[in-house]
Coordinates of C-alpha atoms in Angstrom, one line a residue:
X1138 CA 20.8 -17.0 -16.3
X1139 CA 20.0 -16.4 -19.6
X1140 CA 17.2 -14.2 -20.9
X1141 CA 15.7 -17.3 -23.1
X1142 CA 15.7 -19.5 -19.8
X1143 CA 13.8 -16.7 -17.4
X1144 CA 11.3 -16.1 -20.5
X1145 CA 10.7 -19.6 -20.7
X1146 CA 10.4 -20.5 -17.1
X1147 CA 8.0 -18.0 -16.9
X1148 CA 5.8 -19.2 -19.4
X1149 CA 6.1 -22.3 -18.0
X1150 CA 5.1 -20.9 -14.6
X1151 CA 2.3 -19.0 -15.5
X1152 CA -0.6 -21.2 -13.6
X1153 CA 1.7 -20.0 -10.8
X1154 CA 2.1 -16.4 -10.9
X1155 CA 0.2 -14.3 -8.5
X1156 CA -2.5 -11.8 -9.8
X1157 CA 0.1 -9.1 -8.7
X1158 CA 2.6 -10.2 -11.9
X1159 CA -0.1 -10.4 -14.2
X1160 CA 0.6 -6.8 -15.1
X1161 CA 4.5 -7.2 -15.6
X1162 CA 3.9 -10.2 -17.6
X1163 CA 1.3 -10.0 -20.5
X1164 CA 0.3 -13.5 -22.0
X1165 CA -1.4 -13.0 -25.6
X1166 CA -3.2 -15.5 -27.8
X1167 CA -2.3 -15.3 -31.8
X1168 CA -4.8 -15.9 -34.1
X1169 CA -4.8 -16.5 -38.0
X1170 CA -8.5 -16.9 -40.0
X1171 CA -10.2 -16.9 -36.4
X1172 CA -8.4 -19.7 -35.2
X1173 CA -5.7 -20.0 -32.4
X1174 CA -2.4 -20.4 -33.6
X1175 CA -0.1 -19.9 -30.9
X1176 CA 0.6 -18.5 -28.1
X1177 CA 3.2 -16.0 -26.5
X1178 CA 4.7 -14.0 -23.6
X1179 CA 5.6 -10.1 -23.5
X1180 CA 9.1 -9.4 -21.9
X1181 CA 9.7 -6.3 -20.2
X1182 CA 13.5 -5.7 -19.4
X1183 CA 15.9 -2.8 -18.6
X1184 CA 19.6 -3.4 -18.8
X1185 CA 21.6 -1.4 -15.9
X1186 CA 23.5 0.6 -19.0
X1187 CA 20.0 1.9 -19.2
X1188 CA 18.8 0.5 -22.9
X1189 CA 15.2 -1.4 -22.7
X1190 CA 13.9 -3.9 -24.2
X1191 CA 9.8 -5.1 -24.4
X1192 CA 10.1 -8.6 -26.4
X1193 CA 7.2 -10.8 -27.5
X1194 CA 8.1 -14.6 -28.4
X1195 CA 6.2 -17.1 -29.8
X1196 CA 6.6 -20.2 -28.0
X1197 CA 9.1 -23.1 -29.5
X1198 CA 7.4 -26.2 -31.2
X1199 CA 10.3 -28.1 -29.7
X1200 CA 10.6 -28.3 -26.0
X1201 CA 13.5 -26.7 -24.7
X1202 CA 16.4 -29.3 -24.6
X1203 CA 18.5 -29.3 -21.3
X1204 CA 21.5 -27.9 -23.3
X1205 CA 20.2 -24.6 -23.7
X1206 CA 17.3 -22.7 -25.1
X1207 CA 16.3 -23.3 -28.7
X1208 CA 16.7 -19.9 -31.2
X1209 CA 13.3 -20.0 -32.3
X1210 CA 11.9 -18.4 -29.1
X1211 CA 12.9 -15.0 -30.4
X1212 CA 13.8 -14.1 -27.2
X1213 CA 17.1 -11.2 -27.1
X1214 CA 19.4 -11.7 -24.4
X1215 CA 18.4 -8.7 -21.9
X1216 CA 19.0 -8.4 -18.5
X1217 CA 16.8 -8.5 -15.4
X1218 CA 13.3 -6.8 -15.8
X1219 CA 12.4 -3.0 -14.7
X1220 CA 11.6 -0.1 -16.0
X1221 CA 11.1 1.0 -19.2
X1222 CA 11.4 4.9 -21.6
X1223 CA 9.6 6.3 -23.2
X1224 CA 11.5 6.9 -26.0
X1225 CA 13.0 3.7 -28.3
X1226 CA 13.2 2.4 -31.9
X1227 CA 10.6 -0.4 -33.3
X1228 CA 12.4 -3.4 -34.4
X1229 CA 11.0 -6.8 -35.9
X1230 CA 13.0 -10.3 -36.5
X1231 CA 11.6 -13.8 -37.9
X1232 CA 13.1 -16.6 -38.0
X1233 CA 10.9 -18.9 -40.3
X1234 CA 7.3 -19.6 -39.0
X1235 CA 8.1 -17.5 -35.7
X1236 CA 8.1 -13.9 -35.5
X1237 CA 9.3 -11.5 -32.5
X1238 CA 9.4 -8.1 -31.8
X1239 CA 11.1 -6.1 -29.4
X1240 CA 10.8 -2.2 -28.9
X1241 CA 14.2 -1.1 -27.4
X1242 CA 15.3 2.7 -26.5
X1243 CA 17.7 4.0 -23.9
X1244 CA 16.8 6.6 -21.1
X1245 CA 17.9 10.1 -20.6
X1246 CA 20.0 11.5 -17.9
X1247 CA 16.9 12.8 -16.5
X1248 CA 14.8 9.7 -17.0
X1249 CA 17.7 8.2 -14.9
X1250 CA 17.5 10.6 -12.2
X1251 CA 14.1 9.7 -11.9
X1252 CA 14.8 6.7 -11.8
X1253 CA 17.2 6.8 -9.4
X1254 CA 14.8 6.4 -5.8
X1255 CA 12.6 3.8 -7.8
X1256 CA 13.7 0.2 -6.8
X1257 CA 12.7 -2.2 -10.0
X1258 CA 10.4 -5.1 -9.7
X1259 CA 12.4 -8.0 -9.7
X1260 CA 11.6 -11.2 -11.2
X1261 CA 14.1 -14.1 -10.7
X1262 CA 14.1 -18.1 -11.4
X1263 CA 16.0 -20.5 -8.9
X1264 CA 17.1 -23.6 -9.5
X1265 CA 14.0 -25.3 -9.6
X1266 CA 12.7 -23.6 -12.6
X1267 CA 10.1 -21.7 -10.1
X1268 CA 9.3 -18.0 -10.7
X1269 CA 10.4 -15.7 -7.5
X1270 CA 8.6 -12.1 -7.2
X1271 CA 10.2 -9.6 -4.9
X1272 CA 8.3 -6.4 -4.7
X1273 CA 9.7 -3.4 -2.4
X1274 CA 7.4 -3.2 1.3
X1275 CA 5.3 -0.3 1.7
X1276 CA 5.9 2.5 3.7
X1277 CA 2.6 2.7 5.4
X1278 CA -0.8 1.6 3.9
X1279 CA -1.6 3.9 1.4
X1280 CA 2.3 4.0 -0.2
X1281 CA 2.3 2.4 -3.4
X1282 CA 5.0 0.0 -4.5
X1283 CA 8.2 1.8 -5.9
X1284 CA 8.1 -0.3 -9.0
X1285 CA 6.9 0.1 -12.8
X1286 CA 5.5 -2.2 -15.0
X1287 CA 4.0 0.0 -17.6
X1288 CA 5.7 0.4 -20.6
X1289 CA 4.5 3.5 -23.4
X1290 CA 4.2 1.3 -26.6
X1291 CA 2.2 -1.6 -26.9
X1292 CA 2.9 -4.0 -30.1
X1293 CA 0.5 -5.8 -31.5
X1294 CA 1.2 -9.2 -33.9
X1295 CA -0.4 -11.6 -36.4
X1296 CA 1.0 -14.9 -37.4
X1297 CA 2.0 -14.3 -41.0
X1298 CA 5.7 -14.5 -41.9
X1299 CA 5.8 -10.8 -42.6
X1300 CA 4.7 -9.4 -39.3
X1301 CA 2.4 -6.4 -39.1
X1302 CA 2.8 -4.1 -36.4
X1303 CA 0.6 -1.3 -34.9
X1304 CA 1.8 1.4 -32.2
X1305 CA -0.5 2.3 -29.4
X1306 CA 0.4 5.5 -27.8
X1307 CA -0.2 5.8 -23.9
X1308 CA -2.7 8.2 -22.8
X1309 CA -1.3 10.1 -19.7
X1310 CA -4.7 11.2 -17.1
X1311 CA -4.3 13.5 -13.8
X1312 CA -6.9 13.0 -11.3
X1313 CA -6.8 16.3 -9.2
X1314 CA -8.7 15.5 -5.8
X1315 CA -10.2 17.9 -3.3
X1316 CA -12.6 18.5 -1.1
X1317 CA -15.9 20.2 -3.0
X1318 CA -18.4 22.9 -1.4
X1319 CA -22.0 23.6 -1.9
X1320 CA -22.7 25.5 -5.2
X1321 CA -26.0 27.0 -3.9
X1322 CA -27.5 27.7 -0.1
X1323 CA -29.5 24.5 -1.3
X1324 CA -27.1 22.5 -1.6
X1325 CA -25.7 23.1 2.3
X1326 CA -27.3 20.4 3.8
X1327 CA -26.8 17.1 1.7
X1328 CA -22.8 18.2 1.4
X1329 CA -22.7 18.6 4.9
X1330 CA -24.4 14.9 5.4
X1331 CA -21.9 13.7 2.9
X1332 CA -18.8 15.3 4.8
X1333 CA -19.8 13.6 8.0
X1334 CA -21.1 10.4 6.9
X1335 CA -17.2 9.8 5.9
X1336 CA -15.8 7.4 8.3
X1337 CA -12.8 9.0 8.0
X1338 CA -14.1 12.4 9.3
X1339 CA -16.3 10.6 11.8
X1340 CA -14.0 7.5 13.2
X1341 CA -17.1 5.4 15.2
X1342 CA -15.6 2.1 16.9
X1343 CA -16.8 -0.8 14.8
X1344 CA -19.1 -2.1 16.9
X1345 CA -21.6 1.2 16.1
X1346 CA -21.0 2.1 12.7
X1347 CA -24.2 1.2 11.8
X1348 CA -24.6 5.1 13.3
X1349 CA -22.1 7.0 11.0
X1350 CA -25.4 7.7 8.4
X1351 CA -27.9 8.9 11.0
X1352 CA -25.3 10.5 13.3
X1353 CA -24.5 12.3 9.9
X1354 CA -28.0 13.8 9.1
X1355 CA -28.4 15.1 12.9
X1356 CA -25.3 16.7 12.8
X1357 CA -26.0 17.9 8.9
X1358 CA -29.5 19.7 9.8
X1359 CA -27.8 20.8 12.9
X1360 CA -25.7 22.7 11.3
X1361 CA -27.0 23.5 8.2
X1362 CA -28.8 26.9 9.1
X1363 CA -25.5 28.7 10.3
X1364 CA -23.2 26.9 7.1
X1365 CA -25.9 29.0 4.9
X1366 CA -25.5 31.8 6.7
X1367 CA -21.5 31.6 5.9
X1368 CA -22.2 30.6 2.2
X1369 CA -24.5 33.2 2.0
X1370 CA -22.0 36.0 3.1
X1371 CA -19.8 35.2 0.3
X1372 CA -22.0 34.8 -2.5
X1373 CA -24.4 32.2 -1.9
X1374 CA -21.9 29.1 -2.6
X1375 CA -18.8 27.9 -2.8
X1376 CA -16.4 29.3 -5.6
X1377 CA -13.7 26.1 -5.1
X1378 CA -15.1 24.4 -8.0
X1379 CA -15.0 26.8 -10.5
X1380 CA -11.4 27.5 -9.2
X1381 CA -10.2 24.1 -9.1
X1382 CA -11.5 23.7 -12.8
X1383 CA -9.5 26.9 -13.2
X1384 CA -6.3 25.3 -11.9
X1385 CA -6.8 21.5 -13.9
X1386 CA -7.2 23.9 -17.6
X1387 CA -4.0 25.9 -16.0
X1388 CA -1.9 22.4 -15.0
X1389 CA -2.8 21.2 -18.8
X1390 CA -1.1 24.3 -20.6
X1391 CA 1.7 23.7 -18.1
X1392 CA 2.2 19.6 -19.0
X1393 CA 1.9 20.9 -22.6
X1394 CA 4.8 23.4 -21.9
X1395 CA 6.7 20.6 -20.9
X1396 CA 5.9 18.1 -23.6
X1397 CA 3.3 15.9 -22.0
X1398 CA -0.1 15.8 -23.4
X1399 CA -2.3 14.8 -20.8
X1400 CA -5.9 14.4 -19.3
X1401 CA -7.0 16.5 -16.4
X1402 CA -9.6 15.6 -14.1
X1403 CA -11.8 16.6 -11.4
X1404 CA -12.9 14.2 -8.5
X1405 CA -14.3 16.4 -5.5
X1406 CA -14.7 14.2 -2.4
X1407 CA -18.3 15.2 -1.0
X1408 CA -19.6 17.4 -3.7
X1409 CA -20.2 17.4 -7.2
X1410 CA -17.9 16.2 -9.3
X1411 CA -17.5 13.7 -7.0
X1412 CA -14.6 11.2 -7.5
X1413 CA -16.5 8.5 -8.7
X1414 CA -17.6 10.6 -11.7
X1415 CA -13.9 11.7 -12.5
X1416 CA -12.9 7.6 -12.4
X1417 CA -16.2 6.8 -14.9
X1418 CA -14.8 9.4 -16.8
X1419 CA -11.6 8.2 -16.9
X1420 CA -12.3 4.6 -18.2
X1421 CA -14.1 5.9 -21.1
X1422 CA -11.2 8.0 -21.9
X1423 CA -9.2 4.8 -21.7
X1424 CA -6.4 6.1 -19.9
X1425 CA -3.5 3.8 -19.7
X1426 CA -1.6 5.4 -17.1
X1427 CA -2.9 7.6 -14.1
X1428 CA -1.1 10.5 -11.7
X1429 CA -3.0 11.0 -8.7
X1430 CA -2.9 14.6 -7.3
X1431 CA -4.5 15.6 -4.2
X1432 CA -4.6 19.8 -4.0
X1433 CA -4.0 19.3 -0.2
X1434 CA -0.4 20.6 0.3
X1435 CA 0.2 17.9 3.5
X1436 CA -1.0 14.7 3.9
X1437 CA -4.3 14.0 6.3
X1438 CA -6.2 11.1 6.7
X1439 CA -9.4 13.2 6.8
X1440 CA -8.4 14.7 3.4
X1441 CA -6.2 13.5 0.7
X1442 CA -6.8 9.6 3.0
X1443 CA -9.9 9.8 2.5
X1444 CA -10.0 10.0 -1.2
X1445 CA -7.3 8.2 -1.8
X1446 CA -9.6 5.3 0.4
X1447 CA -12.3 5.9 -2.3
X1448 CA -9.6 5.0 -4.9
X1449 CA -8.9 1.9 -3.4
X1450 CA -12.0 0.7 -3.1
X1451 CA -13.0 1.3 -6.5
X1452 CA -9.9 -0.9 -7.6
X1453 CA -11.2 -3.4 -5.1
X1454 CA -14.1 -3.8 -7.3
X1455 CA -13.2 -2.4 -10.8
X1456 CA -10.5 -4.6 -13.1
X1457 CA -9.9 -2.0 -15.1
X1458 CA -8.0 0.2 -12.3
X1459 CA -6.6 -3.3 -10.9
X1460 CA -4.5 -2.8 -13.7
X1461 CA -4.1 0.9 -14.5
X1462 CA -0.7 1.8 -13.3
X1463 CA -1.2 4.5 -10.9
X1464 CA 1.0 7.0 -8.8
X1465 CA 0.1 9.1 -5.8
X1466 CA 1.5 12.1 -4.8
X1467 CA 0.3 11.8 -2.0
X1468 CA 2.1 15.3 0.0
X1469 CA 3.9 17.8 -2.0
X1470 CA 4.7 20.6 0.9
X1471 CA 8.4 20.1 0.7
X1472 CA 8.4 20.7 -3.0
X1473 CA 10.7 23.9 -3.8
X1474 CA 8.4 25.5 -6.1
X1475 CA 5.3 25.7 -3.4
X1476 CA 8.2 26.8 -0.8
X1477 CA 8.4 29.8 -3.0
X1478 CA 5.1 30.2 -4.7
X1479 CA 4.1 31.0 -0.6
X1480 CA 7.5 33.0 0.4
X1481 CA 6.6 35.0 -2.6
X1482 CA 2.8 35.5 -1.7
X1483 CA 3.8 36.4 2.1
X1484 CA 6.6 39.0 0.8
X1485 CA 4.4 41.0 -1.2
X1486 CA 1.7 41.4 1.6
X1487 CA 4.1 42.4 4.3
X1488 CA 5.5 45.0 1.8
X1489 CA 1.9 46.3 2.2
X1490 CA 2.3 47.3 5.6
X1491 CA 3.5 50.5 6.8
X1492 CA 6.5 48.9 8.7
X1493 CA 6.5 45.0 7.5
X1494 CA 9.4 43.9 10.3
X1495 CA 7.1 44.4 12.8
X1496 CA 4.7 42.2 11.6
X1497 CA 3.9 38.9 12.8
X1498 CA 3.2 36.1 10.6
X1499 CA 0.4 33.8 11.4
X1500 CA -0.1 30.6 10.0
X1501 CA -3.7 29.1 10.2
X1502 CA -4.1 25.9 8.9
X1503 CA -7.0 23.6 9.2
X1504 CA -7.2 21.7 12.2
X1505 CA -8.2 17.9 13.2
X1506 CA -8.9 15.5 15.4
X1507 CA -6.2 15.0 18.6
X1508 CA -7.0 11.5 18.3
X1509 CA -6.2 11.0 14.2
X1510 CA -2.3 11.8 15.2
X1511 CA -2.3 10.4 18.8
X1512 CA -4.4 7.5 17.7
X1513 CA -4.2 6.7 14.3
X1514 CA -0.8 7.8 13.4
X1515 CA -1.7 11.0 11.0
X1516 CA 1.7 12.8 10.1
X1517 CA -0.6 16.3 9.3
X1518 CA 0.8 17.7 12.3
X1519 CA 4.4 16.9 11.8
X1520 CA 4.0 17.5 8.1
X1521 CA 2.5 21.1 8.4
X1522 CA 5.3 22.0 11.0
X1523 CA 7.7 21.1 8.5
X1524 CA 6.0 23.1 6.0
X1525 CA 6.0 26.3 8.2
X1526 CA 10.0 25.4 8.9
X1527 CA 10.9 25.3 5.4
X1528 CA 8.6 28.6 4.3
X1529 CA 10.3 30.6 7.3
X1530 CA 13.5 29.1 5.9
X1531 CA 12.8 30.4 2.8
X1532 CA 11.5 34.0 3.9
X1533 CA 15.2 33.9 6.2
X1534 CA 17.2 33.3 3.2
X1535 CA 15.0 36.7 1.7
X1536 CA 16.3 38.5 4.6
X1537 CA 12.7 38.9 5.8
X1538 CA 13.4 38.0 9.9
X1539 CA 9.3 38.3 11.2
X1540 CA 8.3 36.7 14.0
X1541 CA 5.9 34.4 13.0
X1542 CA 3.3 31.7 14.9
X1543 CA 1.0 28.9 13.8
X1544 CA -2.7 27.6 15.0
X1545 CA -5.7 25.5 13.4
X1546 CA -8.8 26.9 12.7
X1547 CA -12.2 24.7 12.0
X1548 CA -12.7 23.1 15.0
X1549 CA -16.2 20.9 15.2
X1550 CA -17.6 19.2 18.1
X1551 CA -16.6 18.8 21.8
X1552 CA -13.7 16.6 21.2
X1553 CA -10.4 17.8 20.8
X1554 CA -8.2 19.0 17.9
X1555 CA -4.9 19.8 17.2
X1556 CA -3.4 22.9 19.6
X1557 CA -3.2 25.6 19.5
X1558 CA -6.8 27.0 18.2
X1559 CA -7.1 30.3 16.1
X1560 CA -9.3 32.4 17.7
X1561 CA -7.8 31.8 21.1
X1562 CA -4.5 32.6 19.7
X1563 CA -5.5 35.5 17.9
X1564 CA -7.4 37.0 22.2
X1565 CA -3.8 35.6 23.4
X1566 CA -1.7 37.9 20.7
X1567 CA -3.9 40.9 20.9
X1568 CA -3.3 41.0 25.0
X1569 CA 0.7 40.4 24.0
X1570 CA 0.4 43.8 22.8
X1571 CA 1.0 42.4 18.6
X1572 CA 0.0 45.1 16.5
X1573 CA 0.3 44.1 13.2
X1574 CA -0.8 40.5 12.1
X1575 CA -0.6 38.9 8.7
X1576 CA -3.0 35.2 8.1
X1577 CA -1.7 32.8 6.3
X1578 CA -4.1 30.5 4.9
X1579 CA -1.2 27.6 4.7
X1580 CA -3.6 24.3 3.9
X1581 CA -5.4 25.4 1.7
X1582 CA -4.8 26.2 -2.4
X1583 CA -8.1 27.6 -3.2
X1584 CA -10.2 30.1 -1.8
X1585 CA -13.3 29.0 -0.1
X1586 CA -15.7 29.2 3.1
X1587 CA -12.7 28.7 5.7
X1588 CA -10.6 31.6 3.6
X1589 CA -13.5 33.8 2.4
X1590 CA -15.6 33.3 5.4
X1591 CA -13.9 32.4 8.6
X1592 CA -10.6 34.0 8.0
X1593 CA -11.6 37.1 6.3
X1594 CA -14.7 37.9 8.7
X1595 CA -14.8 36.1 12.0
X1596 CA -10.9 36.0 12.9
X1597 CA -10.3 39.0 11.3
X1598 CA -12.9 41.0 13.2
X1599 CA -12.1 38.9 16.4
X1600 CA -8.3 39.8 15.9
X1601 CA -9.5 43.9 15.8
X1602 CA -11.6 43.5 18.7
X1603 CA -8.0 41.7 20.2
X1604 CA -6.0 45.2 20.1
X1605 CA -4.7 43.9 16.6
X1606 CA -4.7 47.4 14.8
X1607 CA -3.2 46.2 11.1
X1608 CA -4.6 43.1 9.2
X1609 CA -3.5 41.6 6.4
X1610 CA -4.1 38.2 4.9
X1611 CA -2.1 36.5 2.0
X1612 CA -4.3 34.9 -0.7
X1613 CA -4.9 31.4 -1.8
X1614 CA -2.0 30.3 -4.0
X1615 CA -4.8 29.5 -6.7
X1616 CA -3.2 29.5 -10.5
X1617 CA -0.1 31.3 -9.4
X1618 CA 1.8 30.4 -12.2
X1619 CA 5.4 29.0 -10.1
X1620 CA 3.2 27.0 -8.2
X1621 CA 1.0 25.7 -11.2
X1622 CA 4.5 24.9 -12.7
X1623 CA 5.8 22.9 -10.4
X1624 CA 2.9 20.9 -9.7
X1625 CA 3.5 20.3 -14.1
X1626 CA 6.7 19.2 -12.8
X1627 CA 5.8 16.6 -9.5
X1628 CA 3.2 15.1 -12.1
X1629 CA 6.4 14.6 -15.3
X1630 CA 8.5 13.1 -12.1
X1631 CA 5.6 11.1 -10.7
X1632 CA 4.8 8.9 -14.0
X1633 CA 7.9 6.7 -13.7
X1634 CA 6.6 5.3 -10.6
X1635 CA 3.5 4.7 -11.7
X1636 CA 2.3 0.8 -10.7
X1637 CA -0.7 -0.7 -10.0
X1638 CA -2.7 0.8 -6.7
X1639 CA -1.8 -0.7 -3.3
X1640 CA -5.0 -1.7 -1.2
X1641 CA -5.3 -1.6 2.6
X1642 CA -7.7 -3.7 5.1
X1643 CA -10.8 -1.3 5.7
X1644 CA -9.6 -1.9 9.5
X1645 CA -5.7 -1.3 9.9
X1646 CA -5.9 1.5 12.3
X1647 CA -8.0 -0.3 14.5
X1648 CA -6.5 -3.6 14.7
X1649 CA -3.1 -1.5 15.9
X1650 CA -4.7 -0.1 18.6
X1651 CA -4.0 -1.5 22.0
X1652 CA -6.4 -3.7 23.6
X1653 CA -6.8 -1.1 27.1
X1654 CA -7.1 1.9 24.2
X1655 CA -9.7 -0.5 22.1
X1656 CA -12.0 -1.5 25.5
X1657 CA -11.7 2.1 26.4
X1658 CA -12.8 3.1 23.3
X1659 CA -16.0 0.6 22.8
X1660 CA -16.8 1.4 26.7
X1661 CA -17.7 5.2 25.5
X1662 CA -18.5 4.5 22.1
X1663 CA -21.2 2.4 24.3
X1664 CA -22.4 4.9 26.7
X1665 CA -22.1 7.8 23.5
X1666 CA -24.6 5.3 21.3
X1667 CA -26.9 4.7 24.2
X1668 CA -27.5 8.7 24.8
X1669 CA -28.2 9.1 21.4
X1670 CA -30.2 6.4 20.6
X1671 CA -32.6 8.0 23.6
X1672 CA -32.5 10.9 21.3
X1673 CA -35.6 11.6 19.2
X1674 CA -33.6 13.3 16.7
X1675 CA -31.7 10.7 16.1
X1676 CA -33.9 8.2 15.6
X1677 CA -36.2 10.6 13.2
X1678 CA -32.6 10.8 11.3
X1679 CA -32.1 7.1 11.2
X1680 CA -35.6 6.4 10.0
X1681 CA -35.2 9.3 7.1
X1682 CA -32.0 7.5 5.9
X1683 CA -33.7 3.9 6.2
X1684 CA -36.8 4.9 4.5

């Protein structure tokens, strides 16, 4: 089919189109002395010889005849719509009364590699002059679709003869997401409230989670006095804000480096900045395309799911991010560059030690919920095995042969978390007869409580107390400068991809569950809300939060 036919079928077609092809297809209004004039479609296309085409007609006087589309559409033969450069020469045609202009360029050899994994919308007419849209199924809920339909110049048009033309730049923005911390001993209480008043650290059945906010402030003045006694130990607060705004001014100078000017923001999940403030930010700044970069090395529902949730339902409710085309990243452990940036750490500590082949390496990552992998199908546990696999790999290829192990630290509650815990390795080692131990802090990017605190005091004085005699511990990867780089280089290969932001159903996990699992689950969730609504606490907590 010709290009004129597909552009005109879909103008045609337009009362039809799904809110989903709104983006691909932009409909503008022309106006001359503040009256409407005419009307016309943008056409996005990429040809498979990799030149692209964006093409704005004006729409015939003349319906089309059944011979063949009439030349005044404007409309360039191009092939099937995709994905567009960034990089192109501006060109304008007229023919009498109608104008149209069409920004064409042709991709790189790198811009095609990229493009390589990225399956192109596809937009195709059958014979009944109805428009078709294919778009590629998501891997899970939180995937976005493997299409673009951004383009980086927007043309602009008036109805004169001689056509004036103005060039809109895109405006690249990098959301970095993480977890936040306390700033002050004051502050302890009200982010612990907000960490556990996240369903998605606190997964109630559905049927009580009218709970989650009073379960969270029992929980949150429990533990409030012995959090401020860790915060206190290192300083009074957290330092992971100042070093997370340390590593978005280092990822800017990086993107610079590699010819990409770009906005970096903060959005800390249950401490200021908090996400919401990066996203107000973010619309002010009028960012016209987004890269979405967790600083959590695997993927974990309680982590970069989480914020990635509060993403989605700001799109729910905001049309400007209904639109934005977005991309996630949303695990970035398998990346060569943060491979390296931690073989390189660990190599320099074990040099440290008097004889480094007899030490063993031990990875502590951050632990969670049995039930989020069991239950809910969480990949943190496969992922971070993978990571350690691929590290050791690395360290192998070094000619560095230690022994090494891996547990989860952070454990909260009764329930249980993922095997094998920390400090019940590090009794287990000690009685093995290990000697020399080096912690590797594997989840984590930036050093905070768990590092500062939990590592660097409580295991490591429980591992001395063991029969471990040497300790070492490998630092936070921070603004290592490899590892800054290549997170410059997942964001350059992420912006291709970039489309508009998949949503999920608030209750996907739960409606896979099995119906035995699901009864099972309400039966205790039953007997667990009726002890603790008996509890005074509790209901002192619920009226605080209603009141």
């Amino acid at each position: 089919m010709e290009a004129e036919e597909v552009a005109w079928i879909c103008h045609l077609a337009l009362p039809r189109l799904t809110l989903d092809l709104l983006p691909r297809l932009v409909v503008a209004t022309c106006y001359t002395g503040g009256r409407r004039t005419s009307s016309a479609f943008l056409l996005l296309s990429r040809s498979r010889g990799g030149r692209s085409t964006v093409h704005l007609a004006r729409r015939p006087k003349q319906p089309m005849s059944s011979s063949g589309p009439s030349p005044a559409t404007g409309i360039h033969a191009s092939p099937p719509l995709g994905l567009l450069p960034a990089t192109g020469t501006h060109h304008t045609r007229s023919w009498g009364k109608t104008t149209s202009t069409s920004f064409t360029g042709s991709t790189t050899k790198h811009e095609q590699s990229l493009h390589g994994n990225v399956k192109p919308l596809q937009l195709a007419a059958n014979e009944s002059s109805r428009l078709a849209y294919r778009s590629p199924a998501l891997k899970n809920q939180w995937n976005l679709p493997a299409s673009s339909s951004s383009t980086n110049v927007v043309t602009t048009f008036d109805d004169n003869e001689h056509v004036s033309s103005s060039v809109i730049e895109e405006k690249v923005g990098v959301l970095l997401l993480n977890l936040g911390g306390p700033e002050t001993l004051d502050d302890v209480q009200p982010f612990l409230f907000n960490l556990f008043a996240d369903p998605d650290i606190i997964r109630l059945p559905r049927l009580f989670r009218f709970l989650q906010r009073p379960l969270a402030k029992l929980i949150s003045t429990f533990r409030a006095p012995k959090s401020k006694e860790g915060y206190a130990s290192i300083g009074g607060g957290s330092p992971l804000r100042k070093i997370t705004d340390e590593q978005a001014n280092a990822l800017k100078i990086a993107l610079e480096k590699k010819k990409l000017n770009a906005n970096i923001y903060v959005g800390m999940r249950y401490w200021y900045p908090f996400t919401e403030e990066a996203i107000d930010q973010i619309k002010k700044d009028k960012i016209t395309k987004l890269v979405v970069l967790p600083l959590y090395p695997q993927y974990s529902i309680s982590t970069s799911g989480s914020s990635i949730r509060v993403l989605q339902d700001i799109v729910k409710e905001d049309s400007y991010f209904s639109g934005l085309p977005i991309s996630i990243i949303e695990s970035w452990y398998q990346r060569d560059g943060y491979v390296k940036s931690m073989s390189d750490l660990i190599e320099k500590e074990l040099s440290a030690f008097s004889n480094p082949e007899e030490v063993m390496i031990f990875f502590s990552a951050h632990g969670v919920p049995l039930t989020y992998v069991e239950d809910a199908g969480d990949p943190y546990r496969d992922q971070m095995e993978d990571c350690i696999a691929l590290i050791m790999g690395e360290l192998r290829s070094r000619g560095i042969l230690n022994s090494h192990t891996l547990a989860y630290q952070s454990r909260v509650g009764p329930v249980q978390w993922l095997k094998p815990y920390t400090d019940e390795v590090l009794v287990e080692l000690g009685q093995k007869g290990v000697k020399s131990l080096l912690a590797v802090p594997v989840s984590f990017v930036s050093e905070h409580i768990e590092t500062l605190e939990e590592i660097d005091m409580e295991y490591k004085e429980l591992a001395l107390e063991s029969g471990i005699k040497n300790w070492g511990r490998v630092p936070a990867l921070g603004c290592t400068s490899t590892f800054i780089s290549d997170l410059a280089d997942a964001v350059v290969e992420a912006l291709p991809s970039a489309s508009a932001l998949a949503t999920r159903k608030p209750d996907d996990i739960d409606s896979s569950m099995d119906l035995t699992h699901y009864l099972t689950k309400m039966l205790f969730g039953s007997i667990l809300a009726f002890v603790l609504l008996l509890s005074p606490r509790l209901v002192s907590a619920f009226r605080s939060t209603m009141l």
